[in-house]
Amino acid sequence: MSYYSLTSIPDYYGIDALLTEEHKLIRQSVRDWVESFVMPQIDHAAQNHTDIPNLMKELGQIGALGPYIPVEYGGSGLDQISYGLIMQELERGDSAVRSAASVQSSLVMFPINEFGSEEQKRKYLPKLAAGEMIGSFGLTEPNHGSDPGSMETHFKDMEDHYLLNGAKMWITNSPLCDIAVVWAKNEEGKVQGLIVERGMEGFTTPETHNKWSLRASKTGELVFNDVKVPKENLLPGVTGLKGPLSCLNSARYGISWGVIGAAIDCYCTAVQYSKERKQFGKPIGSYQLQQKKLAEFLTEITKAQLLCLQLGNLKNDHKATPAQISMAKRNNVNMAIEIARESRQILGGMGIMGEFPMMRHAANLESVITYEGTHDVHLLITGLDITGINAF
Ligand SMILES: Cc1cc2nc3c(=O)[nH]c(=O)nc-3n(C[C@H](O)[C@H](O)[C@H](O)COP(=O)(O)OP(=O)(O)OC[C@H]3O[C@@H](n4cnc5c(N)ncnc54)[C@H](O)[C@@H]3O)c2cc1C
């Protein structure tokens, strides 16, 4: 249970009036699920660096996996604002929960739906949507993070199969995954996507230990040592970096919404605490220094909400540009991490404790500000959009 009343979740500019009844119902149902399923166990999972049991099946049951994937493939056929609201609610619980849903939806189901064959869609999407199958997305490599175009993972055409070699690093859910959508270079040096299945000889997924961030999420490597990948596992619909980058656009959009949830959790906790905690005979919320912080949090959350809503409208109309998505991802993650850090101070010593969410969110957001394009890389994308000059 959250420490604050859910009725205190801010809608300062009356944005609810711009949502449909369906949007509000979806948001409420995910909010309720987060309260009953995530909140009671998230601190334990994060403190103990364990994943949340049954998380993917639960996410499947509430329709959080591939919400915008067509119904015929097991999705819910929802619009992009619904997807955003789901991500917001999940990340109010924890970035690990939102990451699980983001990766499965935008980085695994999205490319199979966009670029996969009919057989691939029918084979994988319904199970992924139900959470009966867990997917991971392999783009980043030990030597190539912000610069995925230089990737070394490659495959050769052996006539009756492809032979895959290389390694991916920092892969969300790799230790748990049943399949991985892997981006690798063909013999012409062009990037293509392959669906690699657990059990294929030479494919291993070692876990990355000792993270201080996203501790309720499993991260690991994908290692390919002469893996024979059947020819029917190549994604036929895309060649080049635009394949993985289009997945990242979808995931970054979801992150822009998601981190508002983390910020809301910190803000609402801080408001409640500032009214209860007394020092020098008065609630700390009565002091101007603390009110300044709260006022700035609410201002930044409201701006982020408006940014996301309009970005969602553009995305629904297929008009959102990658640079617009970069701006929202960068702005909103930074907004959330600043609120997590500053709101922790409002709680004084109590702010470092697991009963309150600030340290967990702040630590999680250190990953979120780095993955799916770093804070700096998104700035360079905006700079390129303004000037037409590539500063990478
Ligand atoms: C918890 C977690 C989960 C992840 N999950 C996945 C996943 O599921 N799948 C996946 O493929 N990847 C995943 N990633 C990887 C993530 O996307 C990369 O960490 C990210 O892209 C940055 O790459 P890097 O860590 O190699 O940093 P680098 O690219 O080495 O960057 C290091 C620093 O240099 C800066 N920099 C780089 N290039 C430039 C430049 N041209 N100009 C100025 N500054 C520059 C960066 O902004 C950064 O500050 C995950 C990462 C984390 C931490």
Tab-separated table of C-alpha atoms and ligand atoms in Angstrom:
chain	number	residue	atom	x	y	z
A	1	MET	CA	0.000	0.000	0.000
A	2	SER	CA	1.215	3.470	-0.794
A	3	TYR	CA	1.971	5.768	2.144
A	4	TYR	CA	-0.220	8.505	0.651
A	5	SER	CA	-3.825	8.513	-0.517
A	6	LEU	CA	-4.200	7.714	-4.212
A	7	THR	CA	-6.587	10.671	-4.470
A	8	SER	CA	-3.554	12.928	-3.962
A	9	ILE	CA	-2.007	11.852	-7.281
A	10	PRO	CA	-1.725	15.177	-9.120
A	11	ASP	CA	-3.660	16.327	-12.168
A	12	TYR	CA	-2.939	20.005	-11.714
A	13	TYR	CA	-3.942	21.108	-15.196
A	14	GLY	CA	-7.059	18.963	-15.475
A	15	ILE	CA	-5.481	16.652	-18.020
A	16	ASP	CA	-8.019	13.973	-17.147
A	17	ALA	CA	-10.562	15.944	-19.135
A	18	LEU	CA	-8.488	15.219	-22.234
A	19	LEU	CA	-8.524	11.466	-21.629
A	20	THR	CA	-11.282	9.101	-22.695
A	21	GLU	CA	-13.264	6.993	-20.234
A	22	GLU	CA	-11.364	3.977	-21.542
A	23	HIS	CA	-8.016	5.650	-20.769
A	24	LYS	CA	-9.123	6.359	-17.223
A	25	LEU	CA	-10.430	2.829	-16.690
A	26	ILE	CA	-7.189	1.295	-17.942
A	27	ARG	CA	-5.159	3.602	-15.710
A	28	GLN	CA	-7.294	2.768	-12.693
A	29	SER	CA	-7.077	-0.973	-13.216
A	30	VAL	CA	-3.270	-0.898	-13.521
A	31	ARG	CA	-3.065	1.449	-10.525
A	32	ASP	CA	-5.121	-0.982	-8.449
A	33	TRP	CA	-2.936	-3.892	-9.531
A	34	VAL	CA	0.242	-1.984	-8.618
A	35	GLU	CA	-1.210	-1.255	-5.175
A	36	SER	CA	-2.155	-4.853	-4.496
A	37	PHE	CA	0.622	-6.779	-6.267
A	38	VAL	CA	3.712	-4.576	-6.585
A	39	MET	CA	3.712	-2.278	-3.561
A	40	PRO	CA	3.629	-5.031	-0.898
A	41	GLN	CA	6.699	-6.818	-2.271
A	42	ILE	CA	8.791	-4.308	-4.186
A	43	ASP	CA	11.032	-3.199	-1.336
A	44	HIS	CA	11.816	-6.818	-0.435
A	45	ALA	CA	12.613	-7.683	-4.056
A	46	ALA	CA	14.844	-4.628	-4.518
A	47	GLN	CA	16.651	-5.036	-1.181
A	48	ASN	CA	17.309	-8.705	-1.901
A	49	HIS	CA	18.091	-8.277	-5.591
A	50	THR	CA	15.496	-10.846	-6.618
A	51	ASP	CA	12.946	-10.691	-9.365
A	52	ILE	CA	9.245	-10.531	-8.535
A	53	PRO	CA	7.752	-14.048	-8.760
A	54	ASN	CA	5.230	-14.534	-11.545
A	55	LEU	CA	5.635	-10.916	-12.694
A	56	MET	CA	5.362	-11.537	-16.424
A	57	LYS	CA	2.221	-13.670	-16.161
A	58	GLU	CA	0.631	-11.050	-13.924
A	59	LEU	CA	1.550	-8.324	-16.421
A	60	GLY	CA	0.035	-10.451	-19.159
A	61	GLN	CA	-3.173	-10.887	-17.212
A	62	ILE	CA	-3.653	-7.144	-16.749
A	63	GLY	CA	-2.996	-6.508	-20.459
A	64	ALA	CA	0.286	-4.650	-19.921
A	65	LEU	CA	2.282	-6.678	-22.456
A	66	GLY	CA	1.922	-5.358	-25.990
A	67	PRO	CA	-1.185	-3.267	-25.286
A	68	TYR	CA	-1.080	-1.742	-28.789
A	69	ILE	CA	-0.439	-5.066	-30.565
A	70	PRO	CA	-3.496	-6.162	-32.598
A	71	VAL	CA	-6.030	-8.349	-30.817
A	72	GLU	CA	-5.594	-11.148	-33.383
A	73	TYR	CA	-2.026	-11.648	-32.106
A	74	GLY	CA	-2.973	-11.551	-28.436
A	75	GLY	CA	-2.550	-7.804	-27.812
A	76	SER	CA	-5.276	-5.405	-26.751
A	77	GLY	CA	-5.262	-3.113	-29.804
A	78	LEU	CA	-5.095	-0.018	-27.590
A	79	ASP	CA	-3.863	3.420	-28.563
A	80	GLN	CA	-0.555	4.991	-27.614
A	81	ILE	CA	-1.946	7.087	-24.774
A	82	SER	CA	-3.270	3.923	-23.131
A	83	TYR	CA	0.190	2.404	-23.496
A	84	GLY	CA	1.724	5.503	-21.913
A	85	LEU	CA	-0.699	5.501	-18.989
A	86	ILE	CA	0.021	1.819	-18.331
A	87	MET	CA	3.755	2.557	-18.255
A	88	GLN	CA	3.177	5.496	-15.886
A	89	GLU	CA	1.250	3.356	-13.441
A	90	LEU	CA	3.761	0.494	-13.568
A	91	GLU	CA	6.685	2.804	-12.869
A	92	ARG	CA	4.899	4.388	-9.919
A	93	GLY	CA	5.430	0.888	-8.534
A	94	ASP	CA	9.006	0.455	-9.748
A	95	SER	CA	11.126	1.039	-12.851
A	96	ALA	CA	11.918	-2.699	-12.875
A	97	VAL	CA	8.241	-3.503	-13.409
A	98	ARG	CA	7.911	-0.915	-16.159
A	99	SER	CA	11.168	-2.120	-17.746
A	100	ALA	CA	9.839	-5.679	-17.889
A	101	ALA	CA	6.696	-4.494	-19.670
A	102	SER	CA	8.619	-2.061	-21.907
A	103	VAL	CA	11.107	-4.623	-23.129
A	104	GLN	CA	8.484	-7.259	-23.771
A	105	SER	CA	6.110	-4.803	-25.504
A	106	SER	CA	8.321	-2.393	-27.406
A	107	LEU	CA	11.550	-4.282	-27.911
A	108	VAL	CA	10.315	-7.827	-28.489
A	109	MET	CA	6.640	-7.792	-29.538
A	110	PHE	CA	6.928	-4.561	-31.540
A	111	PRO	CA	9.685	-5.796	-33.916
A	112	ILE	CA	7.999	-9.181	-34.360
A	113	ASN	CA	4.718	-7.427	-35.153
A	114	GLU	CA	6.317	-4.826	-37.457
A	115	PHE	CA	9.011	-6.859	-39.176
A	116	GLY	CA	8.115	-10.492	-38.534
A	117	SER	CA	6.588	-13.058	-40.877
A	118	GLU	CA	3.005	-14.182	-40.364
A	119	GLU	CA	4.306	-17.464	-38.926
A	120	GLN	CA	6.567	-15.632	-36.459
A	121	LYS	CA	3.696	-13.401	-35.331
A	122	ARG	CA	1.412	-16.365	-34.715
A	123	LYS	CA	4.123	-18.410	-33.030
A	124	TYR	CA	5.438	-15.813	-30.586
A	125	LEU	CA	3.087	-12.849	-30.054
A	126	PRO	CA	0.176	-14.522	-28.214
A	127	LYS	CA	2.528	-16.218	-25.734
A	128	LEU	CA	4.497	-13.018	-25.215
A	129	ALA	CA	1.250	-11.081	-24.656
A	130	ALA	CA	0.149	-13.590	-22.026
A	131	GLY	CA	3.526	-13.515	-20.271
A	132	GLU	CA	3.873	-17.256	-20.894
A	133	MET	CA	7.022	-16.495	-22.841
A	134	ILE	CA	9.637	-13.933	-21.789
A	135	GLY	CA	11.566	-11.989	-24.415
A	136	SER	CA	14.752	-9.969	-24.334
A	137	PHE	CA	16.306	-7.496	-26.778
A	138	GLY	CA	19.955	-7.682	-27.710
A	139	LEU	CA	21.475	-4.559	-29.189
A	140	THR	CA	24.167	-3.283	-26.771
A	141	GLU	CA	27.558	-4.994	-26.791
A	142	PRO	CA	30.544	-4.852	-24.445
A	143	ASN	CA	32.388	-2.506	-26.838
A	144	HIS	CA	29.425	-0.709	-28.427
A	145	GLY	CA	26.699	1.014	-26.409
A	146	SER	CA	25.794	4.482	-27.701
A	147	ASP	CA	27.217	3.476	-31.082
A	148	PRO	CA	25.330	0.286	-31.977
A	149	GLY	CA	26.142	0.695	-35.677
A	150	SER	CA	29.656	-0.548	-34.873
A	151	MET	CA	28.345	-3.822	-33.428
A	152	GLU	CA	30.504	-6.916	-33.860
A	153	THR	CA	27.888	-9.661	-33.430
A	154	HIS	CA	27.438	-11.240	-36.864
A	155	PHE	CA	25.947	-14.191	-38.687
A	156	LYS	CA	26.844	-16.216	-41.749
A	157	ASP	CA	24.518	-17.849	-44.215
A	158	MET	CA	25.261	-21.595	-44.060
A	159	GLU	CA	22.595	-22.484	-46.668
A	160	ASP	CA	20.256	-24.410	-44.349
A	161	HIS	CA	20.754	-22.175	-41.267
A	162	TYR	CA	22.512	-19.032	-40.040
A	163	LEU	CA	25.599	-19.267	-37.825
A	164	LEU	CA	25.557	-16.567	-35.134
A	165	ASN	CA	28.573	-15.391	-33.128
A	166	GLY	CA	29.111	-12.509	-30.713
A	167	ALA	CA	27.902	-11.177	-27.381
A	168	LYS	CA	25.402	-8.659	-26.056
A	169	MET	CA	25.658	-6.964	-22.683
A	170	TRP	CA	23.319	-5.210	-20.232
A	171	ILE	CA	20.316	-7.136	-21.459
A	172	THR	CA	17.130	-6.789	-19.408
A	173	ASN	CA	15.628	-10.166	-18.536
A	174	SER	CA	18.357	-12.117	-20.349
A	175	PRO	CA	18.699	-14.686	-17.528
A	176	LEU	CA	14.943	-15.348	-17.657
A	177	CYS	CA	14.238	-15.091	-21.361
A	178	ASP	CA	12.778	-17.806	-23.538
A	179	ILE	CA	13.617	-15.884	-26.716
A	180	ALA	CA	15.856	-12.971	-27.631
A	181	VAL	CA	15.423	-10.569	-30.528
A	182	VAL	CA	19.064	-10.127	-31.498
A	183	TRP	CA	20.451	-7.494	-33.846
A	184	ALA	CA	23.502	-8.695	-35.738
A	185	LYS	CA	25.385	-7.967	-38.947
A	186	ASN	CA	25.005	-10.152	-42.014
A	187	GLU	CA	27.905	-10.920	-44.340
A	188	GLU	CA	27.402	-7.589	-46.119
A	189	GLY	CA	27.735	-5.758	-42.792
A	190	LYS	CA	24.028	-4.865	-42.696
A	191	VAL	CA	22.092	-5.129	-39.429
A	192	GLN	CA	19.251	-7.664	-39.289
A	193	GLY	CA	17.120	-9.139	-36.511
A	194	LEU	CA	17.130	-12.806	-35.512
A	195	ILE	CA	14.903	-14.583	-33.013
A	196	VAL	CA	17.160	-16.775	-30.883
A	197	GLU	CA	15.499	-19.356	-28.649
A	198	ARG	CA	16.702	-20.695	-25.306
A	199	GLY	CA	17.981	-24.201	-25.801
A	200	MET	CA	19.772	-23.477	-29.079
A	201	GLU	CA	23.250	-24.933	-28.721
A	202	GLY	CA	25.927	-22.326	-28.013
A	203	PHE	CA	23.470	-19.742	-26.642
A	204	THR	CA	23.995	-18.734	-22.987
A	205	THR	CA	22.620	-15.920	-20.817
A	206	PRO	CA	24.901	-15.234	-17.819
A	207	GLU	CA	23.476	-12.910	-15.186
A	208	THR	CA	25.094	-9.581	-14.279
A	209	HIS	CA	25.395	-9.356	-10.487
A	210	ASN	CA	25.925	-6.566	-7.938
A	211	LYS	CA	23.801	-3.822	-9.510
A	212	TRP	CA	22.850	-0.882	-7.293
A	213	SER	CA	20.013	-0.014	-9.671
A	214	LEU	CA	16.932	-1.863	-10.993
A	215	ARG	CA	17.565	-4.496	-8.351
A	216	ALA	CA	14.125	-6.061	-8.852
A	217	SER	CA	14.971	-6.715	-12.491
A	218	LYS	CA	17.329	-9.330	-13.922
A	219	THR	CA	20.067	-8.091	-16.244
A	220	GLY	CA	22.614	-10.193	-18.072
A	221	GLU	CA	24.462	-11.050	-21.243
A	222	LEU	CA	23.501	-12.913	-24.388
A	223	VAL	CA	26.434	-14.965	-25.627
A	224	PHE	CA	26.438	-16.643	-29.034
A	225	ASN	CA	29.051	-19.251	-29.738
A	226	ASP	CA	28.430	-20.789	-33.169
A	227	VAL	CA	24.660	-20.763	-32.618
A	228	LYS	CA	22.744	-22.402	-35.462
A	229	VAL	CA	19.681	-20.212	-35.997
A	230	PRO	CA	16.976	-21.620	-38.313
A	231	LYS	CA	16.399	-19.508	-41.404
A	232	GLU	CA	12.766	-18.960	-40.511
A	233	ASN	CA	13.923	-17.049	-37.395
A	234	LEU	CA	15.238	-14.072	-39.386
A	235	LEU	CA	12.938	-11.025	-39.196
A	236	PRO	CA	12.240	-10.566	-42.914
A	237	GLY	CA	10.776	-7.061	-42.849
A	238	VAL	CA	13.757	-4.821	-42.083
A	239	THR	CA	17.429	-4.350	-42.849
A	240	GLY	CA	19.643	-1.708	-41.282
A	241	LEU	CA	19.782	0.160	-37.995
A	242	LYS	CA	16.281	1.524	-38.535
A	243	GLY	CA	15.035	-1.870	-37.252
A	244	PRO	CA	16.386	-1.591	-33.706
A	245	LEU	CA	16.021	2.205	-33.678
A	246	SER	CA	12.295	1.994	-34.395
A	247	CYS	CA	11.946	-0.376	-31.411
A	248	LEU	CA	13.843	2.105	-29.267
A	249	ASN	CA	11.510	4.900	-30.360
A	250	SER	CA	8.558	2.936	-29.075
A	251	ALA	CA	10.308	2.052	-25.804
A	252	ARG	CA	11.608	5.599	-25.242
A	253	TYR	CA	8.098	6.916	-25.673
A	254	GLY	CA	6.909	4.505	-22.962
A	255	ILE	CA	9.766	5.562	-20.679
A	256	SER	CA	8.759	9.221	-21.061
A	257	TRP	CA	5.411	8.338	-19.518
A	258	GLY	CA	6.742	5.743	-17.109
A	259	VAL	CA	9.094	8.024	-15.226
A	260	ILE	CA	6.208	10.390	-14.463
A	261	GLY	CA	4.913	7.545	-12.308
A	262	ALA	CA	8.186	7.325	-10.368
A	263	ALA	CA	8.131	11.107	-9.896
A	264	ILE	CA	4.510	11.001	-8.702
A	265	ASP	CA	5.343	8.309	-6.139
A	266	CYS	CA	8.155	10.477	-4.724
A	267	TYR	CA	6.140	13.706	-4.870
A	268	CYS	CA	3.046	12.297	-3.150
A	269	THR	CA	5.189	10.678	-0.457
A	270	ALA	CA	7.019	13.962	0.161
A	271	VAL	CA	3.808	16.013	0.374
A	272	GLN	CA	2.299	13.603	2.894
A	273	TYR	CA	5.446	13.432	4.983
A	274	SER	CA	5.914	17.206	4.991
A	275	LYS	CA	2.462	17.621	6.522
A	276	GLU	CA	3.017	14.965	9.208
A	277	ARG	CA	6.590	15.584	10.281
A	278	LYS	CA	7.016	18.420	12.785
A	279	GLN	CA	10.242	20.235	13.588
A	280	PHE	CA	10.579	23.452	15.599
A	281	GLY	CA	6.946	22.940	16.575
A	282	LYS	CA	5.544	23.112	13.066
A	283	PRO	CA	5.075	20.732	10.114
A	284	ILE	CA	8.131	20.896	7.849
A	285	GLY	CA	5.678	21.564	4.995
A	286	SER	CA	4.988	24.960	6.544
A	287	TYR	CA	8.541	26.148	5.797
A	288	GLN	CA	9.172	28.018	2.585
A	289	LEU	CA	12.252	25.992	1.698
A	290	GLN	CA	10.238	22.767	1.661
A	291	GLN	CA	7.284	24.390	-0.120
A	292	LYS	CA	9.631	25.607	-2.855
A	293	LYS	CA	10.712	22.031	-3.480
A	294	LEU	CA	7.135	20.735	-3.546
A	295	ALA	CA	6.001	23.557	-5.842
A	296	GLU	CA	8.822	22.854	-8.252
A	297	PHE	CA	8.088	19.112	-8.235
A	298	LEU	CA	4.459	19.712	-9.128
A	299	THR	CA	5.398	22.183	-11.855
A	300	GLU	CA	7.820	19.725	-13.433
A	301	ILE	CA	5.397	16.777	-13.187
A	302	THR	CA	2.658	18.857	-14.813
A	303	LYS	CA	4.945	19.931	-17.677
A	304	ALA	CA	5.997	16.311	-18.204
A	305	GLN	CA	2.366	15.150	-18.263
A	306	LEU	CA	1.487	17.718	-20.926
A	307	LEU	CA	4.539	16.815	-22.995
A	308	CYS	CA	3.579	13.142	-22.940
A	309	LEU	CA	-0.051	13.698	-23.728
A	310	GLN	CA	0.735	15.696	-26.861
A	311	LEU	CA	3.483	13.239	-27.829
A	312	GLY	CA	0.890	10.478	-27.469
A	313	ASN	CA	-1.465	12.357	-29.769
A	314	LEU	CA	1.312	12.720	-32.334
A	315	LYS	CA	2.189	9.045	-31.960
A	316	ASN	CA	-1.431	8.019	-32.453
A	317	ASP	CA	-1.358	10.007	-35.713
A	318	HIS	CA	2.017	8.441	-36.688
A	319	LYS	CA	3.544	11.914	-36.634
A	320	ALA	CA	5.896	11.733	-33.636
A	321	THR	CA	9.491	12.153	-34.800
A	322	PRO	CA	12.415	10.333	-33.180
A	323	ALA	CA	13.790	13.721	-32.100
A	324	GLN	CA	10.510	14.639	-30.381
A	325	ILE	CA	10.631	11.319	-28.522
A	326	SER	CA	14.265	11.952	-27.542
A	327	MET	CA	13.319	15.318	-26.082
A	328	ALA	CA	10.561	13.780	-23.956
A	329	LYS	CA	12.702	10.857	-22.774
A	330	ARG	CA	15.561	13.140	-21.790
A	331	ASN	CA	13.439	15.803	-20.140
A	332	ASN	CA	11.179	13.462	-18.219
A	333	VAL	CA	13.839	11.084	-16.917
A	334	ASN	CA	15.869	14.041	-15.712
A	335	MET	CA	12.755	15.523	-14.116
A	336	ALA	CA	12.066	12.243	-12.283
A	337	ILE	CA	15.605	11.664	-11.040
A	338	GLU	CA	15.816	15.234	-9.723
A	339	ILE	CA	12.499	14.804	-7.902
A	340	ALA	CA	13.605	11.455	-6.446
A	341	ARG	CA	16.836	12.982	-5.132
A	342	GLU	CA	15.328	16.204	-3.787
A	343	SER	CA	12.244	14.560	-2.296
A	344	ARG	CA	14.491	12.157	-0.400
A	345	GLN	CA	15.919	15.155	1.406
A	346	ILE	CA	12.453	16.235	2.514
A	347	LEU	CA	12.244	12.984	4.472
A	348	GLY	CA	15.579	13.582	6.173
A	349	GLY	CA	17.041	10.342	7.547
A	350	MET	CA	13.803	8.463	6.905
A	351	GLY	CA	14.350	9.131	3.196
A	352	ILE	CA	17.102	6.536	3.038
A	353	MET	CA	14.856	3.777	4.369
A	354	GLY	CA	13.095	1.070	2.390
A	355	GLU	CA	9.694	1.982	3.839
A	356	PHE	CA	9.806	4.996	1.566
A	357	PRO	CA	10.403	4.771	-2.182
A	358	MET	CA	12.818	7.617	-2.911
A	359	MET	CA	16.195	5.856	-2.719
A	360	ARG	CA	14.865	2.953	-4.771
A	361	HIS	CA	13.453	5.238	-7.463
A	362	ALA	CA	16.575	7.427	-7.497
A	363	ALA	CA	18.818	4.380	-7.893
A	364	ASN	CA	16.561	2.877	-10.573
A	365	LEU	CA	16.478	6.101	-12.530
A	366	GLU	CA	20.290	6.021	-12.787
A	367	SER	CA	19.737	3.126	-15.208
A	368	VAL	CA	16.767	4.722	-16.910
A	369	ILE	CA	18.753	7.904	-17.614
A	370	THR	CA	21.416	5.707	-19.269
A	371	TYR	CA	19.532	3.017	-21.152
A	372	GLU	CA	17.549	3.525	-24.354
A	373	GLY	CA	19.946	6.323	-25.269
A	374	THR	CA	21.867	8.228	-22.622
A	375	HIS	CA	20.937	11.700	-21.389
A	376	ASP	CA	23.815	13.133	-23.440
A	377	VAL	CA	22.989	11.178	-26.573
A	378	HIS	CA	19.395	12.486	-26.566
A	379	LEU	CA	20.747	16.025	-26.282
A	380	LEU	CA	22.911	15.392	-29.353
A	381	ILE	CA	19.814	14.141	-31.214
A	382	THR	CA	18.016	17.413	-30.401
A	383	GLY	CA	21.122	19.383	-31.414
A	384	LEU	CA	21.228	17.539	-34.719
A	385	ASP	CA	17.529	18.232	-35.271
A	386	ILE	CA	18.048	21.951	-34.645
A	387	THR	CA	21.210	22.485	-36.657
A	388	GLY	CA	21.311	19.636	-39.130
A	389	ILE	CA	24.884	19.064	-37.928
A	390	ASN	CA	25.835	15.694	-36.476
A	391	ALA	CA	27.858	16.248	-33.285
A	392	PHE	CA	28.247	12.579	-32.377
B	1	LIG	C1	19.996	-1.843	-16.285
B	1	LIG	C2	20.219	-1.743	-17.757
B	1	LIG	C3	19.418	-2.439	-18.634
B	1	LIG	C4	19.658	-2.398	-20.005
B	1	LIG	N1	18.870	-3.140	-20.853
B	1	LIG	C5	19.237	-3.250	-22.177
B	1	LIG	C6	18.562	-4.151	-23.042
B	1	LIG	O1	17.597	-4.807	-22.630
B	1	LIG	N2	18.997	-4.292	-24.312
B	1	LIG	C7	20.066	-3.574	-24.789
B	1	LIG	O2	20.435	-3.764	-25.967
B	1	LIG	N3	20.713	-2.681	-24.000
B	1	LIG	C8	20.337	-2.519	-22.706
B	1	LIG	N4	21.011	-1.645	-21.871
B	1	LIG	C9	22.191	-0.962	-22.389
B	1	LIG	C10	22.028	0.538	-22.527
B	1	LIG	O3	21.171	0.846	-23.586
B	1	LIG	C11	23.445	1.142	-22.674
B	1	LIG	O4	24.037	1.071	-21.394
B	1	LIG	C12	23.414	2.561	-23.202
B	1	LIG	O5	23.032	2.601	-24.548
B	1	LIG	C13	24.777	3.246	-23.070
B	1	LIG	O6	25.789	2.447	-23.580
B	1	LIG	P1	27.105	2.203	-22.696
B	1	LIG	O7	26.694	1.777	-21.331
B	1	LIG	O8	27.986	1.316	-23.461
B	1	LIG	O9	27.752	3.628	-22.540
B	1	LIG	P2	28.727	4.390	-23.624
B	1	LIG	O10	28.098	4.373	-24.969
B	1	LIG	O11	30.107	3.852	-23.482
B	1	LIG	O12	28.660	5.863	-23.064
B	1	LIG	C14	29.418	6.294	-21.925
B	1	LIG	C15	29.250	7.810	-21.788
B	1	LIG	O13	29.758	8.456	-22.964
B	1	LIG	C16	28.767	9.323	-23.500
B	1	LIG	N5	28.895	9.371	-24.963
B	1	LIG	C17	28.872	8.342	-25.834
B	1	LIG	N6	29.016	8.785	-27.088
B	1	LIG	C18	29.128	10.130	-27.021
B	1	LIG	C19	29.287	11.178	-27.976
B	1	LIG	N7	29.347	10.933	-29.296
B	1	LIG	N8	29.372	12.441	-27.548
B	1	LIG	C20	29.290	12.725	-26.222
B	1	LIG	N9	29.155	11.784	-25.268
B	1	LIG	C21	29.064	10.514	-25.668
B	1	LIG	C22	27.449	8.745	-23.068
B	1	LIG	O14	26.423	9.734	-23.034
B	1	LIG	C23	27.774	8.230	-21.658
B	1	LIG	O15	27.673	9.277	-20.739
B	1	LIG	C24	20.732	-1.622	-20.497
B	1	LIG	C25	21.518	-0.873	-19.611
B	1	LIG	C26	21.274	-0.926	-18.261
B	1	LIG	C27	22.152	-0.135	-17.335
